[in-house]
Coordinates of C-alpha atoms and ligand atoms in Angstrom, one line a residue:
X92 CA 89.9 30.4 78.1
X93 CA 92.5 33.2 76.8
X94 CA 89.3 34.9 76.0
X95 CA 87.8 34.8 79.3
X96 CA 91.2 35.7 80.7
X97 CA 90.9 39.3 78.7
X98 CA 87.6 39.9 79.0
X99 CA 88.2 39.2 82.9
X100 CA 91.1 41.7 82.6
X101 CA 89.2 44.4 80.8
X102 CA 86.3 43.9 83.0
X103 CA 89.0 44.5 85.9
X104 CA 90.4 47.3 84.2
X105 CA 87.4 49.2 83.8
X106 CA 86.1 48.8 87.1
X107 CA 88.9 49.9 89.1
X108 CA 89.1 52.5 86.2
X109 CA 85.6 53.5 86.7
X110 CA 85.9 53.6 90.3
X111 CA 89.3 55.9 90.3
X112 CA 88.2 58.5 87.6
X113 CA 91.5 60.9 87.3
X114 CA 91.8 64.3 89.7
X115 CA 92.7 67.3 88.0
X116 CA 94.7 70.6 89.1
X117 CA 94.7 73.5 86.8
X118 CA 97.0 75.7 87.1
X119 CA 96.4 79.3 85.7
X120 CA 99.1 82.0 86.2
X121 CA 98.4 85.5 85.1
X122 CA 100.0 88.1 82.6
X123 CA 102.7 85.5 82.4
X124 CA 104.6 85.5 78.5
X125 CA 105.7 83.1 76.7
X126 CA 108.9 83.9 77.3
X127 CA 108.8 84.5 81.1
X128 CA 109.8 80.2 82.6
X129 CA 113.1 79.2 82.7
X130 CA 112.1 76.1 80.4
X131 CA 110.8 78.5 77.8
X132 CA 113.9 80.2 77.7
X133 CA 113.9 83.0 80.2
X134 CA 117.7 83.3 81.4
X135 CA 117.3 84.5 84.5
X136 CA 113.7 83.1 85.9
X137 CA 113.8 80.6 88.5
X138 CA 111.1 78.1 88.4
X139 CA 112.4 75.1 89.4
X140 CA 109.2 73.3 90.0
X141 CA 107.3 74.1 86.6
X142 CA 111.0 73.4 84.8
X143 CA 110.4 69.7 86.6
X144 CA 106.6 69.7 85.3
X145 CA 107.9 70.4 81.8
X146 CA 110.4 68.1 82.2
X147 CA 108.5 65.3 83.0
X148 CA 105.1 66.2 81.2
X149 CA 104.2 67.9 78.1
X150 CA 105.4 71.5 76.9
X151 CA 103.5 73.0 74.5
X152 CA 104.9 75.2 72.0
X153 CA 101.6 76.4 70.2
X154 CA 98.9 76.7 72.5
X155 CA 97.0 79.8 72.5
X156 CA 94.4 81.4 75.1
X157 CA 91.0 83.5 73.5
X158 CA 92.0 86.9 74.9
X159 CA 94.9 89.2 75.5
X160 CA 92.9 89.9 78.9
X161 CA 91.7 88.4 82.4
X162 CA 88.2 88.0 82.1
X163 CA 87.1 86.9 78.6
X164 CA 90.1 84.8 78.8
X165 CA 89.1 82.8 82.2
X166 CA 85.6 82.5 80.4
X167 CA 86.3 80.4 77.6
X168 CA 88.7 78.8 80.0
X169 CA 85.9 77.4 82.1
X170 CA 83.5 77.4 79.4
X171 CA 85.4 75.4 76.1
X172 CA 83.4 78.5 74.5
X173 CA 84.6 81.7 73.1
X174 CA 83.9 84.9 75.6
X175 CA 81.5 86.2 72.7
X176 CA 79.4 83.6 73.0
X177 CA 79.2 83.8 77.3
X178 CA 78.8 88.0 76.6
X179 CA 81.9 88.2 78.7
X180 CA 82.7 91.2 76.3
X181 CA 84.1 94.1 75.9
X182 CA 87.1 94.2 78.4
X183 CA 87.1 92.8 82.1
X184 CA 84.6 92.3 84.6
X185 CA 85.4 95.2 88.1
X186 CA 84.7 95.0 91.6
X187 CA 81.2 96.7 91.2
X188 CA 80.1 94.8 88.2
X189 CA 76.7 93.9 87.6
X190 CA 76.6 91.6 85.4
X191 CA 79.3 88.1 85.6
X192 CA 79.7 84.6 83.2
X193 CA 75.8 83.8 83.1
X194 CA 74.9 80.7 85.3
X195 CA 73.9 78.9 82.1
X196 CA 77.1 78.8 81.3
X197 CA 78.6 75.1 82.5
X198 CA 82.1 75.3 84.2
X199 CA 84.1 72.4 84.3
X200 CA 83.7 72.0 88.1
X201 CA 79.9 71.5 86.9
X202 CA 80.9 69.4 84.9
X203 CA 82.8 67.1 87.0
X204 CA 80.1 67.6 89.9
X205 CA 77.6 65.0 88.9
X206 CA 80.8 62.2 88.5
X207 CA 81.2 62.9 92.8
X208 CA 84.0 65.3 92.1
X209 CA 85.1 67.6 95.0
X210 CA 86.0 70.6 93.4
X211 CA 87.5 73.7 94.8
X212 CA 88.7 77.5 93.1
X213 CA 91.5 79.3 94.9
X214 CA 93.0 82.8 93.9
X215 CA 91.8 85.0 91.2
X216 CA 88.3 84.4 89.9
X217 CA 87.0 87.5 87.6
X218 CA 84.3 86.5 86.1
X219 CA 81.8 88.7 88.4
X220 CA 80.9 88.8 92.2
X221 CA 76.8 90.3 91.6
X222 CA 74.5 91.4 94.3
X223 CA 74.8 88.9 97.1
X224 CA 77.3 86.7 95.4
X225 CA 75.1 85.3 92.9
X226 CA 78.4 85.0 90.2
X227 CA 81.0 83.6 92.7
X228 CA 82.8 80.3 92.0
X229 CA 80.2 78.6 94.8
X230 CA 77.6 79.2 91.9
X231 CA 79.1 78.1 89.6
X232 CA 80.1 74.4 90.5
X233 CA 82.9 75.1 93.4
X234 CA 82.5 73.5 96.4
X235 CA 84.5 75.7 97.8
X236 CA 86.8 78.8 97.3
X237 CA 89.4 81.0 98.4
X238 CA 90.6 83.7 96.8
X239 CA 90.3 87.9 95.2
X240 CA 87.2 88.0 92.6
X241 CA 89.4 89.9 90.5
X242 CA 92.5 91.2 89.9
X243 CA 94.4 92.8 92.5
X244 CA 95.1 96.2 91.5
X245 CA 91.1 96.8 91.1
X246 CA 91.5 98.4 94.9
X247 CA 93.9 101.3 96.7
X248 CA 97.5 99.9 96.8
X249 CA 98.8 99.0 100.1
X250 CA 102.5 97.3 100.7
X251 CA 102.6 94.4 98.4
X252 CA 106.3 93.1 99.4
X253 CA 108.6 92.2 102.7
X254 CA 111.7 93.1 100.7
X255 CA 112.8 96.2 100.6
X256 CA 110.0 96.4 103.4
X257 CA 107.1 99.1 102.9
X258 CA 107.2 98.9 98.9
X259 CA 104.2 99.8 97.9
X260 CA 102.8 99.8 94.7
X261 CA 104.8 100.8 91.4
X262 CA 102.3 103.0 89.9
X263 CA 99.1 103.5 89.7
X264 CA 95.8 101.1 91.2
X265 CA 91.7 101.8 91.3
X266 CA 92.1 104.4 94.3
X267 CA 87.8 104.8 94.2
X268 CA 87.6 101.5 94.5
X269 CA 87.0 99.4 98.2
X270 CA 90.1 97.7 99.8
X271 CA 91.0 94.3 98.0
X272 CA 89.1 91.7 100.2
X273 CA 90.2 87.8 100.7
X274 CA 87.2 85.7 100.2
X275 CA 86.3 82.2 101.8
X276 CA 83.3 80.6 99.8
X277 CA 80.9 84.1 99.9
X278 CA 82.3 85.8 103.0
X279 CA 84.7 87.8 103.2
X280 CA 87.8 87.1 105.6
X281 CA 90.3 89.8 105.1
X282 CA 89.7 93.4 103.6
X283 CA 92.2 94.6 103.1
X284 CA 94.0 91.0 102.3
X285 CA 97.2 90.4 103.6
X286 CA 99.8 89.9 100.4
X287 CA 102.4 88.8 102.6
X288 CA 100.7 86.0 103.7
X289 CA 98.7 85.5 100.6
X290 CA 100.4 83.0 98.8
X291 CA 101.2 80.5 101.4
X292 CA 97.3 81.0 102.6
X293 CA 96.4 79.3 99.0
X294 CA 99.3 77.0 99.0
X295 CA 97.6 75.6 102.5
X296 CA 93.6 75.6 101.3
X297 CA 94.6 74.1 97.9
X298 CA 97.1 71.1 99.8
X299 CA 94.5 70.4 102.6
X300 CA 91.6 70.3 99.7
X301 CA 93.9 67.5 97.9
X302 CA 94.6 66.0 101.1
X303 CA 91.1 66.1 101.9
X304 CA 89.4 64.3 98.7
X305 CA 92.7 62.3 98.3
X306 CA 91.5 60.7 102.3
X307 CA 88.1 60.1 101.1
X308 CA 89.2 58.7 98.3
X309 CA 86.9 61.3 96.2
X310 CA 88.2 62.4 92.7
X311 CA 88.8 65.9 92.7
X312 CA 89.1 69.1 90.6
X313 CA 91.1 72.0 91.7
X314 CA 91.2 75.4 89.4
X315 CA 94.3 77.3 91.1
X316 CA 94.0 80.8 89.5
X317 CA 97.3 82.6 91.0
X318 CA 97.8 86.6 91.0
X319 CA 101.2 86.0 90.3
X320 CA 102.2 87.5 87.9
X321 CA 99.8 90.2 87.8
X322 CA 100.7 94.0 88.4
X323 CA 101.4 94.8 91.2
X324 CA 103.8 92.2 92.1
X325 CA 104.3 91.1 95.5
X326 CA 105.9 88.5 97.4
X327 CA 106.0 87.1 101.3
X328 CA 108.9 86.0 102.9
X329 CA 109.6 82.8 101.5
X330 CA 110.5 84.4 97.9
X331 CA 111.3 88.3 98.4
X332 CA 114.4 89.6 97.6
X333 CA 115.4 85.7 96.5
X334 CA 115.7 86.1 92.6
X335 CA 117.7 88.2 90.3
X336 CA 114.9 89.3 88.0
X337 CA 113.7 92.0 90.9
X338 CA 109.8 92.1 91.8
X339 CA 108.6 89.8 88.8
X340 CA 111.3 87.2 89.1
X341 CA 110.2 87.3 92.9
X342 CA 106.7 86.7 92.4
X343 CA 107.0 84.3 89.8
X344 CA 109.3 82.1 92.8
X345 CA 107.2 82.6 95.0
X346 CA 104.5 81.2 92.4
X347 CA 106.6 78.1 91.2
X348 CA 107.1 77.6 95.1
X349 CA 103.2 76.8 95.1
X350 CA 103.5 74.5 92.2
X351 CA 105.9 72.8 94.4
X352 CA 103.6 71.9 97.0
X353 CA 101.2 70.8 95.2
X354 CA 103.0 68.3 93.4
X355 CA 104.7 67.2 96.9
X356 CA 100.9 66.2 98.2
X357 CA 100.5 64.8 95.4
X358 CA 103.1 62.4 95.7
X359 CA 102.5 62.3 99.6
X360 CA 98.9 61.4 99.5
X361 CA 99.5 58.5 96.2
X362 CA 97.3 60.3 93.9
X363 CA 99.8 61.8 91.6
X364 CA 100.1 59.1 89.1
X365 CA 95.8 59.0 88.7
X366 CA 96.3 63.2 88.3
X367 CA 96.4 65.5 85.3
X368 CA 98.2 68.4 86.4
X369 CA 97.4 71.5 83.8
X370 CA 99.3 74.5 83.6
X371 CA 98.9 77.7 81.5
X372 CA 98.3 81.8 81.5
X373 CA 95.2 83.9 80.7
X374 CA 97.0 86.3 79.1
X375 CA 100.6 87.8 77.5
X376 CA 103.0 89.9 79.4
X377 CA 102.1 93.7 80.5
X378 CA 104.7 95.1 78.6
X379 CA 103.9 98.1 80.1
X380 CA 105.4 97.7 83.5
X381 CA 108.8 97.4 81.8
X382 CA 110.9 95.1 83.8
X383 CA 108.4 94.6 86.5
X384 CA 105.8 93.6 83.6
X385 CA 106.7 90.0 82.0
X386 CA 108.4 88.5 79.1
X387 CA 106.5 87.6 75.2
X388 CA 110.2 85.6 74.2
X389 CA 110.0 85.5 70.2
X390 CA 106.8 86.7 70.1
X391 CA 105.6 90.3 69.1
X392 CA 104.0 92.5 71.3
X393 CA 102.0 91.4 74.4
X394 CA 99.0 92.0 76.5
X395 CA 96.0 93.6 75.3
X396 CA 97.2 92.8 71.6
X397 CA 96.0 90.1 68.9
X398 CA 99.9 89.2 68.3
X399 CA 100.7 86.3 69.1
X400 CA 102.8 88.1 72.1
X401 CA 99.1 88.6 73.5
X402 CA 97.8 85.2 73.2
X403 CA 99.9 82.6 73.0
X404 CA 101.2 81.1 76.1
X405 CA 103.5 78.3 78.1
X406 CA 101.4 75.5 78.9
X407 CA 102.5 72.3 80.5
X408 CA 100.2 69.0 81.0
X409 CA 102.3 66.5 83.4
X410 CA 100.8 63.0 84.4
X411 CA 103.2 60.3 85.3
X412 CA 103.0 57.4 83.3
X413 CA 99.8 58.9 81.2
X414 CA 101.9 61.4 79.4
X415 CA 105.4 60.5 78.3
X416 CA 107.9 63.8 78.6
X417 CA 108.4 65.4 75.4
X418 CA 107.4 68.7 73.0
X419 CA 104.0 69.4 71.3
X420 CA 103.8 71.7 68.2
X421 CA 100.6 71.2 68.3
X422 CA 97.6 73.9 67.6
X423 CA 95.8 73.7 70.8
X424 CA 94.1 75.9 73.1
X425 CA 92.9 76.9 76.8
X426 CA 89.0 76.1 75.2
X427 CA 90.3 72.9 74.5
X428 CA 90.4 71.9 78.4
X429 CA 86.8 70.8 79.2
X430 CA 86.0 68.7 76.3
X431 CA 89.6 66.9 77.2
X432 CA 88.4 66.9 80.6
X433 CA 85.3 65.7 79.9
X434 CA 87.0 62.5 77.8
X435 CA 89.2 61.9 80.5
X436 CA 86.8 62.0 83.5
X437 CA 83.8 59.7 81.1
X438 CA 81.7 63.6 81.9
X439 CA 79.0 64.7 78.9
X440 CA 80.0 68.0 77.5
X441 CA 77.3 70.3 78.1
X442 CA 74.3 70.3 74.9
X443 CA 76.1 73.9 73.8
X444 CA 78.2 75.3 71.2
X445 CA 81.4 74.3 72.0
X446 CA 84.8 75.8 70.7
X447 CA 87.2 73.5 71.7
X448 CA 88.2 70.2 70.7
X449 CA 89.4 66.9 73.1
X450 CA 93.5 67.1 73.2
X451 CA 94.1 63.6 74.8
X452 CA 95.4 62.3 71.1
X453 CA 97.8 65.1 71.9
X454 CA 98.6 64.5 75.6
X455 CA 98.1 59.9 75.7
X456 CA 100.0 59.8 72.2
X457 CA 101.7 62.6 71.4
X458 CA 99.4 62.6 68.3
X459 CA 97.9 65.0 66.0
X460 CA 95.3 67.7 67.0
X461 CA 91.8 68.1 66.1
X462 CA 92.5 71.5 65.6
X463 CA 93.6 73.8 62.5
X464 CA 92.6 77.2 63.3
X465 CA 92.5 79.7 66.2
X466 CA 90.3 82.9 66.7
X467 CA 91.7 86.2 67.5
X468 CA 89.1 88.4 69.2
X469 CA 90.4 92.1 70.5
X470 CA 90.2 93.3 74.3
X471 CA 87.0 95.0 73.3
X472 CA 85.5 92.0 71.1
X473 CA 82.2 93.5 69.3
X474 CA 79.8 92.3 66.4
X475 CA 81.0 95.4 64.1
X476 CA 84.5 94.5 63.7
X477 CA 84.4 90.2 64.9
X478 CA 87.6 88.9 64.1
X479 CA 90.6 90.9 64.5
X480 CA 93.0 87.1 63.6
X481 CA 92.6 83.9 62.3
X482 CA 94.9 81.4 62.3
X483 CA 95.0 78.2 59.6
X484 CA 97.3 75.9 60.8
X485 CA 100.9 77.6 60.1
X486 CA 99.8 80.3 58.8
X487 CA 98.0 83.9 60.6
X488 CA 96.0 86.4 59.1
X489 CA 95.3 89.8 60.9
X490 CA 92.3 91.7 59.5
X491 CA 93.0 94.2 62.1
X492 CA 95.4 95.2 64.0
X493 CA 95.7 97.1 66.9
X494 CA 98.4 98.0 70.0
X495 CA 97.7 98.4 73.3
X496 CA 98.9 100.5 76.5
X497 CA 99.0 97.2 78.1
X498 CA 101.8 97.0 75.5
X499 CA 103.3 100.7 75.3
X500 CA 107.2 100.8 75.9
X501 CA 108.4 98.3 73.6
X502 CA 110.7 99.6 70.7
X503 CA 108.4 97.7 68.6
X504 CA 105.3 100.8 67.3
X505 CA 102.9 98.2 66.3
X506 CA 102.9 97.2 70.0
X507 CA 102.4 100.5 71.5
X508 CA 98.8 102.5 72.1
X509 CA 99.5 104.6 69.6
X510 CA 99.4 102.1 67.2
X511 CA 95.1 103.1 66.1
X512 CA 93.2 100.2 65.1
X513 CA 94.2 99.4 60.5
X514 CA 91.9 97.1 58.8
X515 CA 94.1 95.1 56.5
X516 CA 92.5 94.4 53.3
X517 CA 93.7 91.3 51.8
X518 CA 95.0 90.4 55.6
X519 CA 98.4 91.1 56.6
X520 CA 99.7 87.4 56.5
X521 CA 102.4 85.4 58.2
X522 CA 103.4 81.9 58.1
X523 CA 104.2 81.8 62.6
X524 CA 106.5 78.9 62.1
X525 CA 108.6 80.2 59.7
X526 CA 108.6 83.4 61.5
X527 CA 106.9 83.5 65.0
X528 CA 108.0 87.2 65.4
X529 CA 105.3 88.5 62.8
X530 CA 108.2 90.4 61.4
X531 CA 107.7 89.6 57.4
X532 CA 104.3 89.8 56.3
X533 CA 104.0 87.5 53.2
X534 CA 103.3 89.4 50.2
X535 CA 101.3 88.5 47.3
X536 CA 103.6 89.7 44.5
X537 CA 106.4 87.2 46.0
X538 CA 104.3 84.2 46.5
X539 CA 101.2 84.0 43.7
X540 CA 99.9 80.9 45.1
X541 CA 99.2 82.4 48.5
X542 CA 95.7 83.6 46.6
X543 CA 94.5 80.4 47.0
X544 CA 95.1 80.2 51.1
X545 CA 93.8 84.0 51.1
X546 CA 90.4 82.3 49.9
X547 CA 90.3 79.4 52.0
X548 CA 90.7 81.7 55.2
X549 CA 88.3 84.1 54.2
X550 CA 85.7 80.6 53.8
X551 CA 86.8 79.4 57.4
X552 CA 86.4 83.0 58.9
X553 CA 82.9 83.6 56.6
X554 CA 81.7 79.8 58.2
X555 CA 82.8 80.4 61.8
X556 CA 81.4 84.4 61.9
X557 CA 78.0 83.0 60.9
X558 CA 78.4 80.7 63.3
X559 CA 79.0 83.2 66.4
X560 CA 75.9 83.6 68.3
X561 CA 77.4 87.0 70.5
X562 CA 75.9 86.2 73.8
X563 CA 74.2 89.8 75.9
X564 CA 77.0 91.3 77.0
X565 CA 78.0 91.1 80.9
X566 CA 80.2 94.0 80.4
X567 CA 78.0 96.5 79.1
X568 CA 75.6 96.1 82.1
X569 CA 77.9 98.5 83.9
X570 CA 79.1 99.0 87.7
X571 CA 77.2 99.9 90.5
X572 CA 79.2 101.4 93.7
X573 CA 77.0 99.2 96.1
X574 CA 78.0 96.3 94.7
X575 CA 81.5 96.0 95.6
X576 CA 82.5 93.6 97.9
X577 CA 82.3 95.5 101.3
X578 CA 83.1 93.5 104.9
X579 CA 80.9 96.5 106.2
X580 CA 78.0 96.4 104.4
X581 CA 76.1 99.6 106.3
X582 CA 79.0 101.5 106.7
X583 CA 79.9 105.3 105.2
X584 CA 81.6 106.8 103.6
X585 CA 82.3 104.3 101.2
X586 CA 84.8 102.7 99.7
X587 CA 86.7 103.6 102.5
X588 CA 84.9 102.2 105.3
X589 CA 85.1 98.7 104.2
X590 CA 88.1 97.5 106.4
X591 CA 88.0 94.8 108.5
X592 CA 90.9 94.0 111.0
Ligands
MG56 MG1 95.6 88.4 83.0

């Protein structure tokens, strides 16, 4: 009888397990440092609604994205695959690209599509546009989308901010470039988009998709890929002028604000307790914006870099009653999202080469990851010089290094542009726990039995090199004018023409 009784309760279990599958939001900021949340230490960032998320989920304190830029980053993202192996190499993807992440490649969202998921991208996408479309989020298992293809300073600047009113841009954007358009699905709604009203336009589509699915009691997926806190800043009314840490601070509210309402439909529409709620950045601070750029924390150096400034990131997973609230050391990493996804949602990872490993030991239990090693590959990732990084569990070794202008203004030189590419021959090393500021390299001479770790990376990095198929590049194919996004499609002269009002 007691047996029946269990198996009953298991077969119960399962069914109304099978017939809820969990939702899932992803939250990806952009440019955004380690050090740049109030709950990873920044002193004078408000962000009241991640602090609650990290509060009440789990903060990670060693998770690391594949790039120290947008696109390649957002690839493996998506993909649980290194950007060499999707050719979304060397740099980003622009307005005019011609190539974008190859359809082959399965998302999560099509992933999650043959499960009944309703899935939906809002905000920055970069991972191509194409001639007619063929590489926007709708292709690529996204029912729907809202959002900039790419980043936001790929266009003339226009005023980004109510407060002062009329600031425009501080610096330089792509002036040959057409006017930033807003699209819905493939059409475009706005060019140029509105920044003012940007933000709360996203808040609304990505509440009334949750609301949406969460009525027809469909499990959803929603990839929320802000432009906060991407140069240029900017900032509608609700957040302007309304933090002490100027533009970035501002942006960053206005950002958390967002974060807010999602969670608060969450709750209103009784799905947040069957929803993993993901947060993380593509990419470390633009240290080269100064104050207006973001904040690395501990960490050396920042975007554009293979420091850890560059790459490793806040991340936050929050499920009520899933995850319990605490800290994770843990090596884990943005590729490691699908195939967690995938375990959660009972969805096949795709028959490919996959570079992440499933995290929900990590996020159920706050057990032990699958992983021991991260890659490092540059901005401009290439077959001749493969890994610039590798790290083995506590330890890092650069076999190049490299700074960045994404990175210039720091007092620290390695950081800077001028800081030419150095092979490092036996690798710099550096145990990141002891010292997560790659300040001390560890030297041979002091510790003799670091030989033996020397040999064992240069095994793991011999085994995984062989092991990198480099995918055609996207990059490479180059740009063509016509293919920029253009509300005005027969229009002259271009870029200029394409304005819609
Ligand atoms: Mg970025």
């Amino acid at each position: 009888m007691g047996f029946i009784h269990i198996a009953f309760l298991s077969f119960l279990f399962v069914c109304t397990y099978a017939a809820s599958p969990p939702n899932f939001v992803l939250i990806f900021a952009d440019d955004l440092g380690f050090g740049d949340l109030g709950c990873y230490g920044h002193p004078s960032s408000l962000t009241p609604n991640l602090d609650r998320l990290a509060a009440g989920g789990l903060r990670f304190t060693n998770f690391y994205c594949t790039s120290p830029v947008c696109s390649p980053s957002r690839a493996s993202l998506l993909t649980g695959r290194y950007q060499t192996r999707s050719g979304i190499y060397p740099g980003v993807l622009y307005p005019g690209s011609i190539g974008g992440l190859p359809l082959n490649e399965t998302t999560i969202a099509e992933l999650l599509k043959p499960l009944g998921y309703a899935t939906a991208a809002v905000g920055k996408w970069h991972l191509g546009v194409g001639a007619n479309g063929k590489f926007l989020p709708t292709r690529q298992g996204f029912d729907e989308y809202l959002g900039i293809p790419y980043s936001h300073d790929m266009g003339p600047c226009h005023n980004l901010t109510c407060f002062p009113p009329d600031v425009k841009c501080f610096g330089m954007c792509d002036l040959g470039t057409v006017m930033v358009p807003l699209m819905h699905n493939e059409v475009i709604k706005q060019q140029p988009v509105n920044f003012l009203d940007l933000e709360q336009a996203y808040s609304d589509f990505s509440t009334s998709f949750i609301a949406a699915a969460a009525a027809r009691n469909e499990p959803f997926f929603l990839y929320y890929a802000s432009h906060h806190t991407h140069y240029p800043q900017y900032a509608g009314l609700g957040a302007a002028g309304k933090t002490s840490r100027g533009p970035f601070g501002d942006a960053l509210l206005e950002f958390d604000n967002t974060v807010g309402n999602l969670l608060a439909t969450l709750e209103s529409t009784g799905v947040i307790n069957n929803t993993l709620v993901f947060f993380t950045s593509d990419n470390g601070p633009s240290l080269m914006r100064m104050s207006r750029g973001g904040n690395a924390g501990a960490l050396k150096c920042g975007k554009g870099t293979t420091y850890d400034g560059g790459m490793r990131e806040p991340a936050i997973a929050f499920w009520p009653g899933m995850i319990k609230p605490g800290v994770s050391h843990e090596l884990a990493s943005t590729l490691d999202i699908l195939p967690t996804i995938a375990q959660l949602a009972g969805a096949k990872v795709p028959p490919v080469e996959l570079d992440g490993v499933d995290m929900t030991e990590i996020l159920l239990n706050h057990g032990k990851s699958q992983r021991d090693t991260m890659m490092f590959y540059p901005t401009d990732a290439s077959e001749t010089f493969g890994l610039f990084a590798l790290r083995l569990r506590k330890y890092k070794a650069h076999f190049y290094t490299q700074g960045s202008i994404h990175s210039s203004t720091t007092p620290d030189k390695d950081c800077s542009g001028l800081a030419l590419l150095k092979p490092h021959d036996p690798p710099l090393l550096f145990d990141v726990e002891a010292d997560p500021s790659e300040h001390y390299p560890l030297l041979l001479d002091d510790h003799p039995h670091l030989q033996e770790l020397l040999e064992k990376i240069k095994r793991v990095k011999e085994k995984f090199e062989s092991s990198m198929l480099f995918g055609e590049s996207q990059i490479s194919k180059g740009t063509d004018p016509q293919l920029e996004p253009c509300c005005n499609p027969l229009c002259s002269p271009k870029p200029s023409c394409c304005q819609c009002h």
